[in-house]
Amino acid sequence: QVQLVQSGAEVKKPGASVKVSCKASGDIFTTYEINWVRQAPGQGLEWMGWMNADSGNTGYAQKFQGRVTMTRTTSITTAYMDLSSLESDDTAVYFCTAGRANSGWAYWGQGTLVSVSS
Amino acid sequence: QSVLTQSPSVSGTPGQRVAISCSGSSSNIGSTYVYWYQQLPGTAPKLLIQMNDRRPSGVPDRFSGSKSGTSASLAISGLRSDDEADYYCAAWDDSLSASVFGGGTHLTVL
């Protein structure tokens, strides 16, 4: 079992960047894949990308290529999602989620609201 | 427009059985595992079904998943008022090299 705790809500101006953290505890961090999923207000779930917490290897949805960076600091079992060149339609709740290969995403953070407004 | 297609809504009465469908293609559902997530209002999604038809520990056996060809289905039997939620299917898409979601189905318990 792993518990995921995300950083707090953010308010950003268009063109800015945001970095959301996801602190894992309770299990071996490096045995998981961390995925990031976002949900705009009143909308469905949208997958952004994944990161192998051990190797740091990543894969991003084409929509976010060049704008998103997923990293981790293993010593403090924390994953990060950095999204740049923010626009108003990036306003969403951003979730980190953890799972092992083929097992699905069993563990979720509480979500971080990122609001983008001038 | 979602890669996986779900009906926007479904409804049922307490005790009834409902099914939620998810349609995809040969590059996703047809060749990879399907997962189902339940999202109650204001909360993070919860994994209901993994690897097409397996229930994670703690998920009641009222929930079941199946897959046939390029479609998948989530069945909920013995419907309860606290099943009212949004349900999402998800799968890996080999062509996109990406995980994809359905648009979600809102279940109303009348």
PDB file of C-alpha atoms in Angstrom:
ATOM      1  CA  GLN A   1       0.000   0.000   0.000  1.00  0.00           C
ATOM      2  CA  VAL A   2       1.178   3.496  -0.718  1.00  0.00           C
ATOM      3  CA  GLN A   3      -0.248   6.832   0.357  1.00  0.00           C
ATOM      4  CA  LEU A   4       0.117   9.838  -1.937  1.00  0.00           C
ATOM      5  CA  VAL A   5      -0.082  13.416  -0.661  1.00  0.00           C
ATOM      6  CA  GLN A   6      -0.008  16.249  -3.161  1.00  0.00           C
ATOM      7  CA  SER A   7       0.961  19.871  -2.802  1.00  0.00           C
ATOM      8  CA  GLY A   8      -1.618  22.582  -2.357  1.00  0.00           C
ATOM      9  CA  ALA A   9      -3.710  24.581  -4.768  1.00  0.00           C
ATOM     10  CA  GLU A  10      -2.010  27.005  -7.132  1.00  0.00           C
ATOM     11  CA  VAL A  11      -3.142  30.134  -8.938  1.00  0.00           C
ATOM     12  CA  LYS A  12      -1.104  31.051 -12.003  1.00  0.00           C
ATOM     13  CA  LYS A  13      -1.145  33.632 -14.751  1.00  0.00           C
ATOM     14  CA  PRO A  14      -1.211  32.605 -18.417  1.00  0.00           C
ATOM     15  CA  GLY A  15       2.261  31.803 -19.672  1.00  0.00           C
ATOM     16  CA  ALA A  16       3.540  30.779 -16.249  1.00  0.00           C
ATOM     17  CA  SER A  17       4.630  27.325 -15.106  1.00  0.00           C
ATOM     18  CA  VAL A  18       3.419  25.174 -12.238  1.00  0.00           C
ATOM     19  CA  LYS A  19       5.139  22.358 -10.382  1.00  0.00           C
ATOM     20  CA  VAL A  20       2.951  19.912  -8.454  1.00  0.00           C
ATOM     21  CA  SER A  21       4.507  17.486  -6.003  1.00  0.00           C
ATOM     22  CA  CYS A  22       3.320  14.046  -4.946  1.00  0.00           C
ATOM     23  CA  LYS A  23       4.831  12.624  -1.752  1.00  0.00           C
ATOM     24  CA  ALA A  24       4.639   8.832  -1.411  1.00  0.00           C
ATOM     25  CA  SER A  25       4.800   6.864   1.805  1.00  0.00           C
ATOM     26  CA  GLY A  26       4.040   3.406   3.080  1.00  0.00           C
ATOM     27  CA  ASP A  27       5.689   1.228   0.452  1.00  0.00           C
ATOM     28  CA  ILE A  28       8.807   1.074  -1.673  1.00  0.00           C
ATOM     29  CA  PHE A  29       8.541   4.150  -3.902  1.00  0.00           C
ATOM     30  CA  THR A  30      10.798   2.818  -6.623  1.00  0.00           C
ATOM     31  CA  THR A  31       8.600  -0.234  -7.273  1.00  0.00           C
ATOM     32  CA  TYR A  32       5.846   1.941  -8.693  1.00  0.00           C
ATOM     33  CA  GLU A  33       4.997   3.780 -11.868  1.00  0.00           C
ATOM     34  CA  ILE A  34       3.635   7.260 -11.252  1.00  0.00           C
ATOM     35  CA  ASN A  35       1.057   8.588 -13.666  1.00  0.00           C
ATOM     36  CA  TRP A  36      -0.471  12.042 -13.794  1.00  0.00           C
ATOM     37  CA  VAL A  37      -4.116  12.542 -14.698  1.00  0.00           C
ATOM     38  CA  ARG A  38      -6.004  15.809 -14.833  1.00  0.00           C
ATOM     39  CA  GLN A  39      -9.670  16.760 -14.728  1.00  0.00           C
ATOM     40  CA  ALA A  40     -10.973  20.103 -15.927  1.00  0.00           C
ATOM     41  CA  PRO A  41     -14.065  21.466 -14.145  1.00  0.00           C
ATOM     42  CA  GLY A  42     -17.081  19.328 -14.998  1.00  0.00           C
ATOM     43  CA  GLN A  43     -15.067  17.238 -17.446  1.00  0.00           C
ATOM     44  CA  GLY A  44     -13.673  13.717 -17.617  1.00  0.00           C
ATOM     45  CA  LEU A  45     -10.267  12.305 -16.816  1.00  0.00           C
ATOM     46  CA  GLU A  46      -7.311  13.054 -19.063  1.00  0.00           C
ATOM     47  CA  TRP A  47      -4.031  11.147 -18.922  1.00  0.00           C
ATOM     48  CA  MET A  48      -0.907  13.289 -19.078  1.00  0.00           C
ATOM     49  CA  GLY A  49       1.970  10.843 -18.794  1.00  0.00           C
ATOM     50  CA  TRP A  50       3.867   8.297 -16.729  1.00  0.00           C
ATOM     51  CA  MET A  51       7.180   7.948 -14.974  1.00  0.00           C
ATOM     52  CA  ASN A  52       9.016   4.902 -13.704  1.00  0.00           C
ATOM     53  CA  ALA A  53       9.940   5.899 -10.172  1.00  0.00           C
ATOM     54  CA  ASP A  54      13.022   3.681 -10.231  1.00  0.00           C
ATOM     55  CA  SER A  55      14.634   4.593 -13.541  1.00  0.00           C
ATOM     56  CA  GLY A  56      13.032   7.987 -14.035  1.00  0.00           C
ATOM     57  CA  ASN A  57      11.997   6.978 -17.554  1.00  0.00           C
ATOM     58  CA  THR A  58       8.986   8.917 -18.760  1.00  0.00           C
ATOM     59  CA  GLY A  59       6.319   8.899 -21.438  1.00  0.00           C
ATOM     60  CA  TYR A  60       4.040  11.811 -22.169  1.00  0.00           C
ATOM     61  CA  ALA A  61       0.739  12.226 -23.963  1.00  0.00           C
ATOM     62  CA  GLN A  62       1.324  13.858 -27.320  1.00  0.00           C
ATOM     63  CA  LYS A  63      -0.869  16.784 -26.302  1.00  0.00           C
ATOM     64  CA  PHE A  64       1.592  17.733 -23.556  1.00  0.00           C
ATOM     65  CA  GLN A  65       4.877  16.920 -25.290  1.00  0.00           C
ATOM     66  CA  GLY A  66       7.312  19.793 -24.880  1.00  0.00           C
ATOM     67  CA  ARG A  67       5.264  21.360 -22.114  1.00  0.00           C
ATOM     68  CA  VAL A  68       5.294  18.743 -19.347  1.00  0.00           C
ATOM     69  CA  THR A  69       8.179  17.296 -17.378  1.00  0.00           C
ATOM     70  CA  MET A  70       7.828  14.498 -14.835  1.00  0.00           C
ATOM     71  CA  THR A  71      10.642  13.933 -12.375  1.00  0.00           C
ATOM     72  CA  ARG A  72      11.251  12.419  -8.980  1.00  0.00           C
ATOM     73  CA  THR A  73      13.557  12.638  -6.004  1.00  0.00           C
ATOM     74  CA  THR A  74      13.884   9.113  -4.688  1.00  0.00           C
ATOM     75  CA  SER A  75      15.585  10.127  -1.428  1.00  0.00           C
ATOM     76  CA  ILE A  76      12.390  11.863  -0.330  1.00  0.00           C
ATOM     77  CA  THR A  77      10.008   9.552  -2.280  1.00  0.00           C
ATOM     78  CA  THR A  78       8.451  12.471  -4.109  1.00  0.00           C
ATOM     79  CA  ALA A  79       7.327  12.788  -7.703  1.00  0.00           C
ATOM     80  CA  TYR A  80       6.849  16.066  -9.526  1.00  0.00           C
ATOM     81  CA  MET A  81       4.883  17.245 -12.523  1.00  0.00           C
ATOM     82  CA  ASP A  82       5.970  20.493 -14.127  1.00  0.00           C
ATOM     83  CA  LEU A  83       3.650  22.083 -16.706  1.00  0.00           C
ATOM     84  CA  SER A  84       4.778  25.185 -18.557  1.00  0.00           C
ATOM     85  CA  SER A  85       3.193  27.813 -20.834  1.00  0.00           C
ATOM     86  CA  LEU A  86      -0.061  27.593 -18.916  1.00  0.00           C
ATOM     87  CA  GLU A  87      -3.294  28.631 -20.567  1.00  0.00           C
ATOM     88  CA  SER A  88      -6.761  29.088 -19.120  1.00  0.00           C
ATOM     89  CA  ASP A  89      -7.834  25.647 -20.293  1.00  0.00           C
ATOM     90  CA  ASP A  90      -5.109  24.114 -18.149  1.00  0.00           C
ATOM     91  CA  THR A  91      -7.331  24.983 -15.190  1.00  0.00           C
ATOM     92  CA  ALA A  92      -7.991  21.588 -13.680  1.00  0.00           C
ATOM     93  CA  VAL A  93      -7.490  19.273 -10.750  1.00  0.00           C
ATOM     94  CA  TYR A  94      -4.244  17.376 -11.235  1.00  0.00           C
ATOM     95  CA  PHE A  95      -3.946  13.903  -9.722  1.00  0.00           C
ATOM     96  CA  CYS A  96      -0.897  11.734  -9.243  1.00  0.00           C
ATOM     97  CA  THR A  97      -1.548   8.031  -9.190  1.00  0.00           C
ATOM     98  CA  ALA A  98       0.636   5.012  -8.542  1.00  0.00           C
ATOM     99  CA  GLY A  99       0.489   1.441  -9.682  1.00  0.00           C
ATOM    100  CA  ARG A 100       2.559  -1.506 -10.726  1.00  0.00           C
ATOM    101  CA  ALA A 101       2.757  -2.911 -14.257  1.00  0.00           C
ATOM    102  CA  ASN A 102      -0.665  -4.069 -15.503  1.00  0.00           C
ATOM    103  CA  SER A 103      -2.251  -3.686 -12.071  1.00  0.00           C
ATOM    104  CA  GLY A 104      -3.951  -0.398 -12.806  1.00  0.00           C
ATOM    105  CA  TRP A 105      -3.736   2.746 -10.753  1.00  0.00           C
ATOM    106  CA  ALA A 106      -4.705   1.649  -7.291  1.00  0.00           C
ATOM    107  CA  TYR A 107      -3.397   4.620  -5.360  1.00  0.00           C
ATOM    108  CA  TRP A 108      -4.321   8.255  -5.911  1.00  0.00           C
ATOM    109  CA  GLY A 109      -3.328  11.556  -4.434  1.00  0.00           C
ATOM    110  CA  GLN A 110      -6.033  13.908  -3.211  1.00  0.00           C
ATOM    111  CA  GLY A 111      -5.678  16.152  -6.245  1.00  0.00           C
ATOM    112  CA  THR A 112      -4.243  19.642  -6.696  1.00  0.00           C
ATOM    113  CA  LEU A 113      -6.344  22.427  -8.161  1.00  0.00           C
ATOM    114  CA  VAL A 114      -4.399  24.583 -10.582  1.00  0.00           C
ATOM    115  CA  SER A 115      -6.244  27.709 -11.648  1.00  0.00           C
ATOM    116  CA  VAL A 116      -4.952  29.750 -14.570  1.00  0.00           C
ATOM    117  CA  SER A 117      -6.348  33.232 -14.888  1.00  0.00           C
ATOM    118  CA  SER A 118      -5.168  36.677 -15.828  1.00  0.00           C
TER     119      SER A 118
ATOM    120  CA  GLN B   1     -13.519  13.444 -28.240  1.00  0.00           C
ATOM    121  CA  SER B   2     -12.339  10.464 -26.175  1.00  0.00           C
ATOM    122  CA  VAL B   3     -10.520   7.526 -27.734  1.00  0.00           C
ATOM    123  CA  LEU B   4     -12.745   5.135 -25.769  1.00  0.00           C
ATOM    124  CA  THR B   5     -16.484   5.630 -26.118  1.00  0.00           C
ATOM    125  CA  GLN B   6     -18.906   5.424 -23.207  1.00  0.00           C
ATOM    126  CA  SER B   7     -22.556   6.368 -22.936  1.00  0.00           C
ATOM    127  CA  PRO B   8     -22.819   9.637 -20.994  1.00  0.00           C
ATOM    128  CA  SER B   9     -25.346   8.336 -18.508  1.00  0.00           C
ATOM    129  CA  VAL B  10     -27.141   5.290 -17.188  1.00  0.00           C
ATOM    130  CA  SER B  11     -29.700   4.867 -14.441  1.00  0.00           C
ATOM    131  CA  GLY B  12     -31.214   2.154 -12.323  1.00  0.00           C
ATOM    132  CA  THR B  13     -33.221   1.540  -9.194  1.00  0.00           C
ATOM    133  CA  PRO B  14     -31.899   0.051  -5.952  1.00  0.00           C
ATOM    134  CA  GLY B  15     -31.302  -3.678  -6.239  1.00  0.00           C
ATOM    135  CA  GLN B  16     -31.245  -3.605 -10.009  1.00  0.00           C
ATOM    136  CA  ARG B  17     -28.355  -4.607 -12.270  1.00  0.00           C
ATOM    137  CA  VAL B  18     -26.877  -2.109 -14.705  1.00  0.00           C
ATOM    138  CA  ALA B  19     -24.146  -2.376 -17.308  1.00  0.00           C
ATOM    139  CA  ILE B  20     -21.815   0.331 -18.555  1.00  0.00           C
ATOM    140  CA  SER B  21     -20.177  -0.201 -21.914  1.00  0.00           C
ATOM    141  CA  CYS B  22     -16.845   0.983 -23.293  1.00  0.00           C
ATOM    142  CA  SER B  23     -16.009   0.762 -26.965  1.00  0.00           C
ATOM    143  CA  GLY B  24     -12.529   1.033 -28.403  1.00  0.00           C
ATOM    144  CA  SER B  25     -10.406  -0.346 -31.212  1.00  0.00           C
ATOM    145  CA  SER B  26      -7.802  -2.957 -32.032  1.00  0.00           C
ATOM    146  CA  SER B  27      -5.011  -0.695 -30.804  1.00  0.00           C
ATOM    147  CA  ASN B  28      -6.419  -0.349 -27.297  1.00  0.00           C
ATOM    148  CA  ILE B  29      -9.168  -2.586 -25.893  1.00  0.00           C
ATOM    149  CA  GLY B  30      -8.591  -5.159 -28.622  1.00  0.00           C
ATOM    150  CA  SER B  31      -4.985  -5.730 -27.606  1.00  0.00           C
ATOM    151  CA  THR B  32      -4.507  -4.523 -24.030  1.00  0.00           C
ATOM    152  CA  TYR B  33      -6.083  -4.695 -20.602  1.00  0.00           C
ATOM    153  CA  VAL B  34      -9.104  -2.637 -19.622  1.00  0.00           C
ATOM    154  CA  TYR B  35      -9.458  -0.912 -16.273  1.00  0.00           C
ATOM    155  CA  TRP B  36     -12.486   0.652 -14.623  1.00  0.00           C
ATOM    156  CA  TYR B  37     -12.511   3.532 -12.171  1.00  0.00           C
ATOM    157  CA  GLN B  38     -15.277   4.907  -9.972  1.00  0.00           C
ATOM    158  CA  GLN B  39     -15.267   8.589  -9.083  1.00  0.00           C
ATOM    159  CA  LEU B  40     -17.573   9.835  -6.378  1.00  0.00           C
ATOM    160  CA  PRO B  41     -18.303  13.573  -6.390  1.00  0.00           C
ATOM    161  CA  GLY B  42     -15.368  15.649  -5.223  1.00  0.00           C
ATOM    162  CA  THR B  43     -13.033  12.704  -4.726  1.00  0.00           C
ATOM    163  CA  ALA B  44     -10.170  11.010  -6.511  1.00  0.00           C
ATOM    164  CA  PRO B  45     -10.987   8.053  -8.759  1.00  0.00           C
ATOM    165  CA  LYS B  46     -10.914   4.558  -7.284  1.00  0.00           C
ATOM    166  CA  LEU B  47      -9.748   1.448  -9.127  1.00  0.00           C
ATOM    167  CA  LEU B  48     -12.709  -0.952  -9.461  1.00  0.00           C
ATOM    168  CA  ILE B  49     -11.581  -3.470 -12.060  1.00  0.00           C
ATOM    169  CA  GLN B  50      -8.059  -4.304 -13.196  1.00  0.00           C
ATOM    170  CA  MET B  51      -6.857  -6.405 -16.111  1.00  0.00           C
ATOM    171  CA  ASN B  52     -10.328  -6.690 -17.728  1.00  0.00           C
ATOM    172  CA  ASP B  53     -12.119  -8.627 -15.027  1.00  0.00           C
ATOM    173  CA  ARG B  54     -10.182  -8.737 -11.754  1.00  0.00           C
ATOM    174  CA  ARG B  55     -11.365  -6.991  -8.627  1.00  0.00           C
ATOM    175  CA  PRO B  56      -8.728  -5.414  -6.398  1.00  0.00           C
ATOM    176  CA  SER B  57      -8.893  -6.358  -2.756  1.00  0.00           C
ATOM    177  CA  GLY B  58     -11.802  -4.657  -1.044  1.00  0.00           C
ATOM    178  CA  VAL B  59     -13.975  -4.144  -4.119  1.00  0.00           C
ATOM    179  CA  PRO B  60     -17.355  -5.879  -3.617  1.00  0.00           C
ATOM    180  CA  ASP B  61     -18.242  -8.722  -5.927  1.00  0.00           C
ATOM    181  CA  ARG B  62     -21.300  -6.716  -7.032  1.00  0.00           C
ATOM    182  CA  PHE B  63     -18.875  -5.146  -9.488  1.00  0.00           C
ATOM    183  CA  SER B  64     -17.698  -7.233 -12.423  1.00  0.00           C
ATOM    184  CA  GLY B  65     -15.839  -6.556 -15.639  1.00  0.00           C
ATOM    185  CA  SER B  66     -15.713  -8.284 -18.979  1.00  0.00           C
ATOM    186  CA  LYS B  67     -14.146  -7.778 -22.368  1.00  0.00           C
ATOM    187  CA  SER B  68     -14.976  -9.051 -25.833  1.00  0.00           C
ATOM    188  CA  GLY B  69     -13.060  -7.973 -28.896  1.00  0.00           C
ATOM    189  CA  THR B  70     -12.796  -4.199 -28.894  1.00  0.00           C
ATOM    190  CA  SER B  71     -15.483  -3.599 -26.272  1.00  0.00           C
ATOM    191  CA  ALA B  72     -15.623  -3.908 -22.524  1.00  0.00           C
ATOM    192  CA  SER B  73     -18.356  -3.745 -19.955  1.00  0.00           C
ATOM    193  CA  LEU B  74     -18.728  -3.008 -16.263  1.00  0.00           C
ATOM    194  CA  ALA B  75     -21.705  -4.591 -14.531  1.00  0.00           C
ATOM    195  CA  ILE B  76     -23.032  -3.499 -11.177  1.00  0.00           C
ATOM    196  CA  SER B  77     -25.551  -5.747  -9.492  1.00  0.00           C
ATOM    197  CA  GLY B  78     -27.604  -5.110  -6.365  1.00  0.00           C
ATOM    198  CA  LEU B  79     -27.504  -1.387  -7.096  1.00  0.00           C
ATOM    199  CA  ARG B  80     -27.156   0.865  -4.062  1.00  0.00           C
ATOM    200  CA  SER B  81     -27.635   4.599  -3.662  1.00  0.00           C
ATOM    201  CA  ASP B  82     -23.946   5.047  -2.882  1.00  0.00           C
ATOM    202  CA  ASP B  83     -23.042   3.579  -6.279  1.00  0.00           C
ATOM    203  CA  GLU B  84     -24.142   6.889  -7.777  1.00  0.00           C
ATOM    204  CA  ALA B  85     -20.923   8.145  -9.327  1.00  0.00           C
ATOM    205  CA  ASP B  86     -19.008   8.616 -12.556  1.00  0.00           C
ATOM    206  CA  TYR B  87     -17.431   5.511 -14.055  1.00  0.00           C
ATOM    207  CA  TYR B  88     -14.477   5.582 -16.441  1.00  0.00           C
ATOM    208  CA  CYS B  89     -12.903   2.879 -18.544  1.00  0.00           C
ATOM    209  CA  ALA B  90      -9.208   3.103 -19.397  1.00  0.00           C
ATOM    210  CA  ALA B  91      -6.704   1.200 -21.477  1.00  0.00           C
ATOM    211  CA  TRP B  92      -3.277   1.523 -23.022  1.00  0.00           C
ATOM    212  CA  ASP B  93      -3.293   2.442 -26.699  1.00  0.00           C
ATOM    213  CA  ASP B  94      -0.441   0.871 -28.644  1.00  0.00           C
ATOM    214  CA  SER B  95      -0.770   3.249 -31.587  1.00  0.00           C
ATOM    215  CA  LEU B  96      -0.703   6.371 -29.438  1.00  0.00           C
ATOM    216  CA  SER B  97       1.751   4.949 -26.871  1.00  0.00           C
ATOM    217  CA  ALA B  98      -0.549   6.491 -24.323  1.00  0.00           C
ATOM    218  CA  SER B  99      -3.127   5.578 -21.738  1.00  0.00           C
ATOM    219  CA  VAL B 100      -6.603   6.589 -22.817  1.00  0.00           C
ATOM    220  CA  PHE B 101      -9.862   7.085 -20.958  1.00  0.00           C
ATOM    221  CA  GLY B 102     -13.479   6.881 -21.925  1.00  0.00           C
ATOM    222  CA  GLY B 103     -15.493  10.041 -21.527  1.00  0.00           C
ATOM    223  CA  GLY B 104     -17.142   8.679 -18.399  1.00  0.00           C
ATOM    224  CA  THR B 105     -20.626   7.421 -17.598  1.00  0.00           C
ATOM    225  CA  HIS B 106     -22.681   8.998 -14.856  1.00  0.00           C
ATOM    226  CA  LEU B 107     -24.722   6.462 -12.947  1.00  0.00           C
ATOM    227  CA  THR B 108     -27.893   7.723 -11.328  1.00  0.00           C
ATOM    228  CA  VAL B 109     -29.642   5.552  -8.751  1.00  0.00           C
ATOM    229  CA  LEU B 110     -33.303   6.505  -8.868  1.00  0.00           C
TER     230      LEU B 110
END
